[in-house]
Short mmCIF file of C-alpha atoms and ligand atoms in Angstrom, two decimals:
data_model
loop_
_atom_site.label_atom_id
_atom_site.label_comp_id
_atom_site.label_asym_id
_atom_site.label_seq_id
_atom_site.Cartn_x
_atom_site.Cartn_y
_atom_site.Cartn_z
CA MET A 1 161.23 -25.79 177.05
CA LYS A 2 161.08 -27.67 173.73
CA ILE A 3 158.34 -26.56 171.34
CA LEU A 4 157.51 -28.36 168.12
CA HIS A 5 155.63 -26.47 165.39
CA VAL A 6 153.80 -28.22 162.56
CA VAL A 7 153.07 -26.66 159.17
CA GLY A 8 151.83 -28.18 155.95
CA ALA A 9 150.22 -25.69 153.60
CA ARG A 10 150.81 -22.18 152.34
CA PRO A 11 148.74 -20.28 154.94
CA ASN A 12 150.46 -22.17 157.78
CA PHE A 13 153.87 -20.81 156.77
CA ILE A 14 152.61 -17.24 157.10
CA LYS A 15 151.25 -17.97 160.60
CA VAL A 16 154.18 -19.89 162.09
CA ALA A 17 156.83 -17.29 161.22
CA PRO A 18 155.94 -14.65 163.84
CA VAL A 19 155.27 -17.26 166.53
CA MET A 20 158.69 -18.86 166.10
CA ARG A 21 160.27 -15.44 166.13
CA ALA A 22 158.48 -14.46 169.34
CA LEU A 23 159.56 -17.67 171.06
CA THR A 24 163.20 -17.51 169.98
CA ARG A 25 164.64 -16.49 173.31
CA HIS A 26 162.33 -18.67 175.38
CA ALA A 27 162.39 -22.14 173.88
CA SER A 28 164.28 -24.58 171.75
CA GLN A 29 162.15 -25.00 168.65
CA ILE A 30 161.62 -27.72 166.08
CA LEU A 31 159.81 -27.15 162.79
CA ILE A 32 158.07 -30.04 161.04
CA HIS A 33 156.74 -29.64 157.47
CA THR A 34 154.22 -32.32 156.55
CA GLY A 35 154.79 -31.73 152.83
CA GLN A 36 151.07 -31.14 152.12
CA HIS A 37 152.19 -28.29 149.85
CA TYR A 38 155.38 -29.18 148.06
CA ASP A 39 155.78 -27.09 144.87
CA ALA A 40 158.57 -24.52 145.15
CA ASN A 41 156.13 -21.66 144.61
CA MET A 42 153.67 -23.06 147.17
CA SER A 43 156.29 -23.72 149.86
CA ASP A 44 160.02 -22.92 149.44
CA VAL A 45 159.53 -19.30 148.42
CA PHE A 46 157.47 -18.70 151.58
CA PHE A 47 160.23 -20.14 153.76
CA GLU A 48 162.75 -17.82 152.11
CA GLN A 49 160.70 -14.63 152.24
CA LEU A 50 159.42 -15.21 155.76
CA GLU A 51 162.94 -16.12 156.94
CA LEU A 52 161.76 -19.41 158.33
CA PRO A 53 164.41 -21.95 159.25
CA THR A 54 164.55 -25.00 156.99
CA ALA A 55 162.19 -27.59 158.43
CA ASP A 56 163.95 -30.04 160.72
CA VAL A 57 161.91 -32.82 159.14
CA ASN A 58 159.80 -32.85 155.98
CA LEU A 59 157.31 -35.72 156.11
CA GLY A 60 156.88 -35.57 152.32
CA VAL A 61 153.21 -36.46 152.41
CA GLY A 62 152.11 -34.72 149.20
CA SER A 63 148.66 -34.84 147.65
CA GLY A 64 145.88 -37.37 147.95
CA THR A 65 142.28 -37.73 149.00
CA HIS A 66 141.41 -36.27 152.39
CA ALA A 67 141.61 -39.69 154.01
CA GLN A 68 144.93 -40.52 152.37
CA GLN A 69 146.49 -37.17 153.17
CA THR A 70 145.26 -37.06 156.78
CA ALA A 71 146.17 -40.68 157.47
CA GLU A 72 149.58 -40.35 155.85
CA VAL A 73 150.42 -37.29 157.96
CA MET A 74 149.41 -39.19 161.11
CA VAL A 75 151.45 -42.28 160.30
CA ARG A 76 154.57 -40.30 159.35
CA PHE A 77 154.29 -37.76 162.17
CA GLU A 78 153.88 -40.19 165.07
CA PRO A 79 157.44 -41.61 165.14
CA VAL A 80 158.92 -38.15 164.59
CA VAL A 81 157.10 -36.56 167.51
CA LYS A 82 157.87 -39.53 169.75
CA GLU A 83 161.55 -39.16 168.93
CA CYS A 84 161.57 -35.38 169.48
CA LYS A 85 159.72 -35.55 172.81
CA PRO A 86 158.56 -31.91 172.80
CA ASP A 87 156.97 -30.28 175.84
CA LEU A 88 154.30 -28.93 173.58
CA VAL A 89 153.18 -28.93 169.95
CA VAL A 90 151.79 -25.88 168.13
CA VAL A 91 149.44 -26.37 165.17
CA TYR A 92 148.08 -23.67 162.86
CA GLY A 93 144.85 -22.94 161.02
CA ASP A 94 142.51 -25.52 159.57
CA VAL A 95 144.26 -27.63 156.96
CA ASN A 96 144.38 -31.42 156.95
CA SER A 97 147.89 -31.35 158.45
CA THR A 98 146.54 -29.39 161.44
CA LEU A 99 143.96 -31.95 162.44
CA ALA A 100 146.13 -34.97 161.64
CA THR A 101 149.00 -33.85 163.88
CA ALA A 102 146.78 -32.56 166.69
CA LEU A 103 145.10 -35.95 166.77
CA VAL A 104 148.40 -37.82 166.99
CA CYS A 105 149.50 -35.59 169.88
CA SER A 106 146.25 -36.00 171.74
CA LYS A 107 146.58 -39.81 171.57
CA LEU A 108 150.14 -39.52 172.90
CA SER A 109 148.97 -37.17 175.69
CA LEU A 110 151.18 -34.39 174.35
CA PRO A 111 149.89 -30.86 175.02
CA VAL A 112 148.69 -29.04 171.89
CA ALA A 113 148.29 -25.33 171.23
CA HIS A 114 146.03 -24.32 168.32
CA VAL A 115 146.73 -20.98 166.70
CA GLU A 116 143.70 -19.46 164.93
CA ALA A 117 141.21 -21.40 167.05
CA GLY A 118 137.46 -20.91 167.22
CA LEU A 119 136.71 -19.80 163.66
CA ARG A 120 133.46 -21.31 162.37
CA SER A 121 131.66 -21.07 159.05
CA HIS A 122 128.87 -23.30 160.46
CA ASP A 123 129.09 -25.18 157.18
CA ARG A 124 130.10 -28.78 157.78
CA THR A 125 130.41 -29.52 154.07
CA MET A 126 133.71 -27.59 154.17
CA PRO A 127 136.59 -29.93 155.02
CA GLU A 128 138.25 -27.08 156.92
CA GLU A 129 135.24 -26.72 159.23
CA ILE A 130 135.63 -30.32 160.39
CA ASN A 131 139.36 -29.75 160.84
CA ARG A 132 138.64 -26.63 162.93
CA ILE A 133 136.01 -28.20 165.21
CA LEU A 134 137.99 -31.34 165.93
CA SER A 135 141.36 -29.60 166.36
CA ASP A 136 139.80 -27.23 168.89
CA GLN A 137 138.22 -30.06 170.86
CA ILE A 138 141.57 -31.78 171.40
CA SER A 139 143.76 -28.71 171.99
CA ASP A 140 144.91 -27.46 175.38
CA TRP A 141 145.55 -23.84 174.43
CA LEU A 142 143.22 -22.12 172.01
CA PHE A 143 144.58 -18.88 170.62
CA THR A 144 141.77 -16.93 168.98
CA PRO A 145 141.87 -13.93 166.63
CA SER A 146 138.56 -12.30 167.57
CA ALA A 147 135.65 -12.33 170.04
CA ASP A 148 133.34 -14.33 167.76
CA ALA A 149 135.84 -17.20 167.94
CA ASP A 150 135.76 -17.16 171.75
CA SER A 151 131.94 -17.37 171.70
CA ASN A 152 132.03 -20.32 169.29
CA LEU A 153 134.38 -22.21 171.58
CA ILE A 154 132.37 -21.49 174.72
CA ARG A 155 129.23 -22.67 172.91
CA GLU A 156 131.00 -25.93 172.06
CA GLY A 157 131.83 -26.53 175.71
CA ILE A 158 135.50 -25.55 175.73
CA ALA A 159 136.64 -24.39 179.18
CA ALA A 160 137.12 -20.61 179.29
CA GLU A 161 140.58 -20.92 180.85
CA LYS A 162 141.89 -22.65 177.71
CA ILE A 163 140.87 -19.74 175.49
CA HIS A 164 143.26 -16.85 174.92
CA ARG A 165 142.26 -14.04 172.61
CA VAL A 166 145.55 -12.86 171.17
CA GLY A 167 144.66 -11.40 167.77
CA ASN A 168 145.71 -12.41 164.31
CA VAL A 169 149.17 -13.81 163.60
CA MET A 170 148.61 -13.52 159.84
CA ILE A 171 148.43 -9.77 160.33
CA ASP A 172 151.70 -9.91 162.30
CA THR A 173 153.40 -11.21 159.16
CA LEU A 174 151.61 -8.74 156.93
CA VAL A 175 152.70 -5.79 159.08
CA ARG A 176 156.28 -7.00 159.09
CA VAL A 177 156.50 -7.63 155.36
CA LEU A 178 154.47 -4.67 154.11
CA ARG A 179 157.54 -2.46 153.76
CA GLN A 180 159.15 -4.94 151.35
CA THR A 181 156.23 -4.60 148.94
CA ALA A 182 157.35 -1.06 148.12
CA GLU A 183 160.18 -2.51 146.05
CA ILE A 184 157.76 -4.00 143.55
CA GLU A 185 155.06 -1.41 143.87
CA HIS A 186 156.05 0.57 140.82
CA ALA A 187 156.07 -2.39 138.48
CA GLU A 188 153.82 -1.78 135.47
CA LEU A 189 150.30 -2.68 136.44
CA PRO A 190 146.99 -1.92 134.78
CA ASP A 191 144.89 0.69 136.56
CA PRO A 192 142.29 -0.24 137.66
CA TYR A 193 142.65 -4.01 138.09
CA ALA A 194 141.01 -6.82 140.00
CA LEU A 195 143.03 -9.49 141.77
CA LEU A 196 141.44 -12.94 141.64
CA THR A 197 142.17 -16.14 143.59
CA LEU A 198 140.08 -19.30 143.57
CA HIS A 199 140.90 -22.67 145.06
CA ARG A 200 137.90 -23.99 147.07
CA PRO A 201 136.77 -27.35 145.72
CA SER A 202 133.14 -26.10 145.76
CA ASN A 203 134.12 -23.39 143.25
CA VAL A 204 136.90 -24.85 141.18
CA ASP A 205 136.06 -28.54 140.88
CA ASP A 206 132.79 -27.67 139.13
CA VAL A 207 133.94 -26.76 135.63
CA GLY A 208 130.49 -25.41 134.62
CA PHE A 209 130.32 -22.97 137.52
CA LEU A 210 133.93 -21.90 137.12
CA PHE A 211 133.46 -21.24 133.41
CA HIS A 212 130.35 -19.17 134.14
CA LEU A 213 132.11 -17.23 136.89
CA LEU A 214 135.08 -16.41 134.68
CA SER A 215 132.71 -15.35 131.85
CA VAL A 216 131.06 -12.87 134.20
CA LEU A 217 134.45 -11.51 135.18
CA ARG A 218 135.41 -11.23 131.52
CA GLN A 219 132.31 -9.13 130.87
CA SER A 220 133.30 -6.74 133.67
CA GLY A 221 135.99 -5.48 131.27
CA ILE A 222 138.43 -4.72 134.09
CA PRO A 223 141.87 -6.38 133.76
CA ILE A 224 142.02 -9.36 136.11
CA ILE A 225 145.29 -10.59 137.56
CA PHE A 226 144.74 -14.25 138.34
CA PRO A 227 147.47 -16.28 140.10
CA VAL A 228 146.20 -19.80 139.52
CA HIS A 229 146.30 -22.42 142.30
CA PRO A 230 147.45 -25.88 141.07
CA ARG A 231 144.02 -27.32 141.78
CA THR A 232 142.32 -24.62 139.69
CA ARG A 233 144.83 -24.95 136.87
CA LYS A 234 143.65 -28.48 136.27
CA THR A 235 140.03 -27.34 135.87
CA ILE A 236 140.75 -24.41 133.56
CA ALA A 237 143.31 -26.27 131.44
CA SER A 238 140.87 -26.65 128.54
CA PHE A 239 140.03 -22.94 128.28
CA ALA A 240 143.06 -21.20 129.82
CA ARG A 241 144.27 -19.96 126.43
CA GLU A 242 140.97 -18.21 125.70
CA LEU A 243 141.13 -16.47 129.08
CA ALA A 244 144.63 -15.21 128.43
CA ASN A 245 143.36 -13.65 125.18
CA ASP A 246 140.74 -11.73 127.13
CA ASN A 247 141.25 -9.45 130.08
CA PHE A 248 142.83 -12.17 132.26
CA LEU A 249 146.48 -12.01 133.22
CA LEU A 250 147.13 -15.60 134.29
CA ARG A 251 150.04 -16.16 136.66
CA ASP A 252 151.58 -19.09 138.49
CA PRO A 253 151.07 -18.98 142.28
CA LEU A 254 152.88 -15.91 143.59
CA SER A 255 155.22 -15.45 146.49
CA TYR A 256 153.92 -13.80 149.64
CA VAL A 257 155.57 -10.44 148.97
CA GLU A 258 154.46 -10.29 145.34
CA PHE A 259 150.91 -11.19 146.25
CA LEU A 260 150.77 -8.67 149.08
CA ALA A 261 152.02 -5.95 146.74
CA LEU A 262 149.24 -6.80 144.29
CA GLN A 263 146.60 -6.83 147.03
CA ARG A 264 147.70 -3.50 148.32
CA GLN A 265 147.28 -1.79 144.96
CA ALA A 266 144.21 -3.67 143.70
CA THR A 267 140.98 -1.85 142.96
CA VAL A 268 139.10 -4.92 144.15
CA VAL A 269 140.04 -8.41 145.30
CA ILE A 270 137.81 -11.34 144.34
CA THR A 271 138.52 -14.53 146.26
CA ASP A 272 137.34 -17.66 148.01
CA SER A 273 140.31 -17.76 150.40
CA GLY A 274 140.00 -17.33 154.16
CA GLY A 275 143.18 -15.40 154.90
CA ILE A 276 142.70 -12.94 152.03
CA GLN A 277 139.40 -11.80 153.55
CA GLU A 278 141.44 -10.76 156.60
CA GLU A 279 144.30 -9.20 154.71
CA THR A 280 142.00 -7.02 152.56
CA THR A 281 140.16 -5.87 155.68
CA PHE A 282 143.44 -4.86 157.27
CA LEU A 283 144.60 -3.13 154.07
CA ASN A 284 141.17 -1.52 153.50
CA ILE A 285 140.83 -2.91 149.98
CA PRO A 286 137.34 -3.98 148.79
CA CYS A 287 136.93 -7.77 148.89
CA LEU A 288 134.22 -9.80 147.15
CA THR A 289 134.12 -13.36 148.46
CA ILE A 290 132.73 -16.13 146.28
CA ARG A 291 131.33 -18.10 149.20
CA GLU A 292 127.96 -18.40 150.92
CA ASN A 293 129.49 -18.14 154.39
CA THR A 294 132.65 -17.19 156.17
CA GLU A 295 134.43 -18.41 159.28
CA ARG A 296 135.74 -14.85 159.56
CA PRO A 297 132.53 -12.81 160.07
CA ILE A 298 134.45 -9.89 161.54
CA THR A 299 135.72 -9.15 158.02
CA VAL A 300 132.10 -8.54 157.02
CA SER A 301 130.94 -6.69 160.15
CA ARG A 302 133.99 -4.43 160.49
CA GLY A 303 135.87 -4.95 157.28
CA THR A 304 135.61 -4.56 153.53
CA ASN A 305 134.39 -8.09 152.87
CA VAL A 306 131.13 -8.79 151.01
CA LEU A 307 129.90 -12.37 150.66
CA VAL A 308 128.50 -12.66 147.16
CA GLY A 309 128.05 -16.43 147.34
CA ARG A 310 127.47 -18.06 143.98
CA ASP A 311 125.18 -15.24 142.85
CA LEU A 312 126.94 -14.05 139.72
CA VAL A 313 124.51 -11.20 139.02
CA ARG A 314 125.31 -9.89 142.46
CA LEU A 315 129.01 -10.27 141.72
CA GLN A 316 128.62 -8.16 138.58
CA ASN A 317 126.72 -5.49 140.51
CA GLU A 318 129.24 -5.42 143.35
CA ILE A 319 132.14 -5.03 140.91
CA SER A 320 130.34 -2.12 139.20
CA ALA A 321 129.66 -0.52 142.59
CA VAL A 322 133.35 -0.73 143.55
CA LEU A 323 134.42 0.69 140.19
CA ASN A 324 132.05 3.59 140.85
CA GLY A 325 133.65 4.18 144.23
CA HIS A 326 130.89 2.63 146.36
CA TRP A 327 132.28 0.21 148.91
CA LYS A 328 132.44 -0.02 152.68
CA GLN A 329 135.57 1.21 154.38
CA ALA A 330 137.14 -1.01 157.03
CA GLN A 331 137.30 -0.19 160.71
CA ALA A 332 140.29 -1.38 162.72
CA VAL A 333 139.85 -4.83 164.25
CA PRO A 334 140.94 -5.07 167.91
CA LEU A 335 144.24 -6.91 168.41
CA TRP A 336 145.05 -7.13 164.70
CA ASP A 337 148.08 -5.00 165.40
CA GLY A 338 151.20 -6.97 164.54
CA HIS A 339 151.74 -8.26 168.10
CA ALA A 340 149.58 -11.39 168.32
CA ALA A 341 152.55 -13.78 168.34
CA GLU A 342 154.14 -11.94 171.26
CA ARG A 343 150.93 -12.45 173.22
CA ILE A 344 151.01 -16.17 172.35
CA ALA A 345 154.60 -16.41 173.52
CA ARG A 346 153.74 -14.72 176.82
CA VAL A 347 150.97 -17.25 177.50
CA LEU A 348 153.11 -20.26 176.61
CA VAL A 349 156.20 -19.07 178.45
CA GLY A 350 154.14 -18.12 181.51
CA ARG A 351 152.70 -21.59 181.50
CA THR A 352 156.10 -23.29 181.67
CA LEU A 353 157.26 -20.96 184.40
CA ALA A 354 154.16 -21.86 186.39
CA ALA A 355 154.67 -25.59 185.75
CA SER A 356 158.28 -25.54 186.92
CA ALA A 357 157.62 -23.40 190.03
C1 LIG B 1 144.68 -26.56 151.26
C2 LIG B 1 143.75 -26.47 152.47
C3 LIG B 1 142.95 -25.17 152.40
C4 LIG B 1 143.87 -23.98 152.24
C5 LIG B 1 144.76 -24.20 151.01
C6 LIG B 1 145.71 -23.07 150.77
C7 LIG B 1 142.90 -28.59 153.35
C8 LIG B 1 141.71 -29.45 153.47
N1 LIG B 1 142.81 -27.57 152.51
O1 LIG B 1 143.86 -26.66 150.09
O2 LIG B 1 142.23 -25.02 153.60
O3 LIG B 1 143.09 -22.81 152.08
O4 LIG B 1 145.51 -25.42 151.20
O5 LIG B 1 146.27 -23.21 149.47
O6 LIG B 1 143.89 -28.85 153.99
N2 LIG B 1 148.98 -29.24 144.57
C9 LIG B 1 150.12 -29.09 143.82
N3 LIG B 1 151.23 -28.62 144.43
C10 LIG B 1 151.27 -28.29 145.74
C11 LIG B 1 150.10 -28.47 146.52
C12 LIG B 1 148.97 -28.92 145.92
O7 LIG B 1 150.12 -29.38 142.63
O8 LIG B 1 152.32 -27.85 146.23
C13 LIG B 1 147.74 -29.70 143.91
C14 LIG B 1 147.56 -31.17 144.04
O9 LIG B 1 147.08 -31.65 142.83
C15 LIG B 1 146.50 -31.33 145.09
C16 LIG B 1 145.69 -30.04 144.95
O10 LIG B 1 146.63 -29.07 144.52
O11 LIG B 1 145.72 -32.47 144.90
C17 LIG B 1 145.08 -29.61 146.25
O12 LIG B 1 146.06 -29.54 147.29
P1 LIG B 1 145.64 -29.85 148.82
O13 LIG B 1 146.80 -29.68 149.71
O14 LIG B 1 144.91 -31.14 148.89
O15 LIG B 1 144.56 -28.75 149.14
P2 LIG B 1 144.43 -27.22 148.73
O16 LIG B 1 143.35 -27.13 147.73
O17 LIG B 1 145.73 -26.59 148.42
#
């Protein structure tokens, strides 16, 4: 069996690693990088730390508007996938590269498996929500992390036999790499500290809101370690120096292991990322999410996640509560156990055995 995996952006790299590992003995594998993320600290360092093979092809798409990026991935991916002739293509998450390549495959009648299917924020202004809905509609295997995702898919008319609840591959990587964080755990860090990440256009493209948000965080007084996404760096360029003079410790984007080490020891994590909501729940670290909704509601119902939206008074209050020791402890989430990728491999390998019988 020949399986082709497509990745494009930082969170994809974390998800593909355990799936490729689990399929090693069962399939010949090809890895295509669309080049959506291209900086060394947004891409190469993840390949090294996660022990991913160098991509067989890098489409070198780079940045652009959504239409440019999506279209460019499609145009560059089509001849590559035709040449490779895989038996099946695996796509990950909800980034533009995910939808673009799933769409190309569906037009070529190539079977597609979507890892991290079924998540819904029910907010169609988020580009990722459109990517999720459409990718799921055209995929043949939908690997979901939690029961809410199954229900979303059923509600959207996806046949039950296509849905496989396998758990969370991001947690597979976290479990595997956690031990390595010990090496940098004793580095000098303030105590307590907050770890901050922001990259959603709705938060970081609006300079007024971002300035206000960072002012509130400054007033909290707690040291804030802030690895800055390239998109956010552009917005804060005019006041970055002031921040660095305050309680902000500005950093370039961090590697996976460094970031995990910081999450693990943080007093509180403040974020608008999707994956970090899951990681903090697994690590049982309080998480305040600067979004009105989440496609990962299980992190709120069972985990440490609190959606503070754009309510900055609430944010202040929640930070004070955490600093005073008041926050909800996480319960374990079923199937977030480090073995999701093995379950995916079993389904895919079983399918080829059945097809060749
Ligand atoms: C993308 C995903 C988002 C995911 C995030 C993880 C979509 C629609 N969004 O958002 O779901 O959570 O990745 O980081 O696919 N840039 C660089 N160097 C890079 C990559 C990006 O400088 O290596 C800059 C570019 O100026 C670019 C901007 O960051 O325009 C945004 O990059 P893009 O890939 O469009 O989206 P992200 O915001 O990273």
